[in-house]
C-alpha cells in the first residue's frame, strides 16, 4: 500500500512538472527562461527515471534507470548556472562557445556512468538491498559532486544578492522562491553525505515538484518573468535624481538610493514607512502637492554639508490600474549649479547693459558732433580749394559711414535686450521719410540721385518714432548705395486693411533671385560694395528687420538684376487724405 501511494505521489509530481513546463514555455523569450526550461525538462526526466527504477526488480534495469536520472541531475547544474548568470546579467562571462563547452563537460561526465562497468570511475560498489539499488560512489564521483555543490552555492549566492537588491514589494516573495527551490539542492547534499538514505531521499526529491508548483504560483502572482520590475530598480538606483513615492495615506512606500542618501543627510536615517508630512515639514508647498496628489513643480532649498543647495521638485499623481489618487511621485533635481550660473549670467548682463549705456553715449555723441561740423564744412565747400573740397568730401563720407554703422550696431545691441521696449505712437509717416531724405541729402547729391517722398499726407503708422526713422534711413541708404549716378529712389505707402505697406524703390543694379532670398536671412552680415565702391558692415538691413518684426510687421524684397530693387515693410496704421510730397 505504501509503495502504491508513493508511486501515485511521484506520478502526480511528474504531472505538476509538466504543468510548470507548459507555463514556463509561454515565457521562453524572456531573459534566462530558456535555461530554466532546460532545468525543468531535466527534472521531468529525473522523476520519470526514479519512477521506472522503483518499478523494476532486476539489478541491471535499476542501474539503467539510475543512470538516466543521474544524468538528468548532472545536466541540471549547467542549465541552472546559465539561468542564474543570464538573470543577474553576468552572462557575458561565458560566450556561446563557452556555454556549449560548459554543458558538454557535464554531458561527457554523465556518459562515463554508462560505461562505468568497464571503467569503474563512478561507482566503487553496486548492490541490491531490500529491493533498492545501493551504489557507493568513487572518490572521482565524490569530487565531481563537491564541485557541483560549490558551483551551485555560488549560484544561490548570486541569486540571493540579486533578490536582496530588488524593490521591496518583490523582495519577500523572491526570498520565498529562493528558499523553496533550495530544497532539492539540500536533498542532494544529504544524499552525498549519507548515501544509505538514498532509498527514501530519492522519492523525496521527486516530491519537490509540489514545492515547484508553489514557486510557480508565486512567480506568476508577482510577474517575476517580466524584467521590467528588476530593470526599473536598476535604472532608478543609477539615476542622479532622488525619487520618492508615497501612497494615498501619505506613507512612503518606495524610493531610490539617491533619495535615501539625500534624506539621510537631512537627518532622516530611515524614510521607509514614514509619513511624508514628517519628512516634508519644512517645505509646505511640496507637502501640499503630495497630500493633494496633484501635479506641480516647486523650488526648495536645504542646507547640506554646511552649504545651501537649491532643488527643483516635480510632483506627479500616482495612478494604478486606472484608479485615480493612489499616491504621489516626487522627482528631486539639484539645480544649485544652474542657479549659480543664472545669477552670474544676470550679473554679467547687468554689467553689459551698464557698459552699453556708457559706450553708446561716449561713442555716438562725439561722432554726431563731428557729423554736424563736417556738414558745416560741406555747406561752405565752394569757398575751399579743389584739394580741400576732396578732403572734406572724403572725410564726410567716412564720418557718415562710421556714424551710420555705429548707430546700427548700438541699435542692434539694444534690440537684443529682452527688456528692450518700443514706445509706439501714431506717427506721421511722410515726416519721418522727409527726415530720412534730409539726413541723406549730402550722400545722394554726391551721386546725383533724387530722393522722392511720395507718401500721402495724413498717412499715420503706429510705431516707435526712433525705430521707424532708423528703418527708413537704412533702407534709403541701402538704395542710394546700389544706385548709379543720376538714378532715383522713390518711397511709397499703401493702406491694406489695418496695415500700411511702405516701399522703397530704386532703379539701381538690382540683384539675383538667390541673393534677394538670402537678404533678410538670420545673421546676414555680408555687404557688397556699392556702385561707387561704398562699403558697409551689413548691419543696416539686419537691424531694420529686427525693429520691423518687433513692431508687429514684416519685411521683404523684390529685385531683378539690372532692373533695381523694391524693399517692402509693413506697419499698423491708417490714411486720412491723399496729398503727397516730392
XYZ file of C-alpha atoms in Angstrom, residues 31 35 81-82 84-99:
20
model
C 15.897 36.546 -20.221
C 17.842 27.632 -19.478
C 24.064 28.107 -13.543
C 23.455 29.620 -17.005
C 21.363 32.500 -12.909
C 24.167 34.164 -14.892
C 21.767 35.438 -17.527
C 19.217 36.603 -14.953
C 21.745 38.664 -12.995
C 23.331 39.984 -16.230
C 26.630 38.088 -15.825
C 26.028 36.065 -18.976
C 28.856 37.909 -20.782
C 31.289 35.906 -18.656
C 30.609 32.990 -20.998
C 30.253 33.383 -24.739
C 28.191 30.980 -26.835
C 31.121 28.619 -27.338
C 31.905 28.700 -23.619
C 28.289 27.861 -22.736
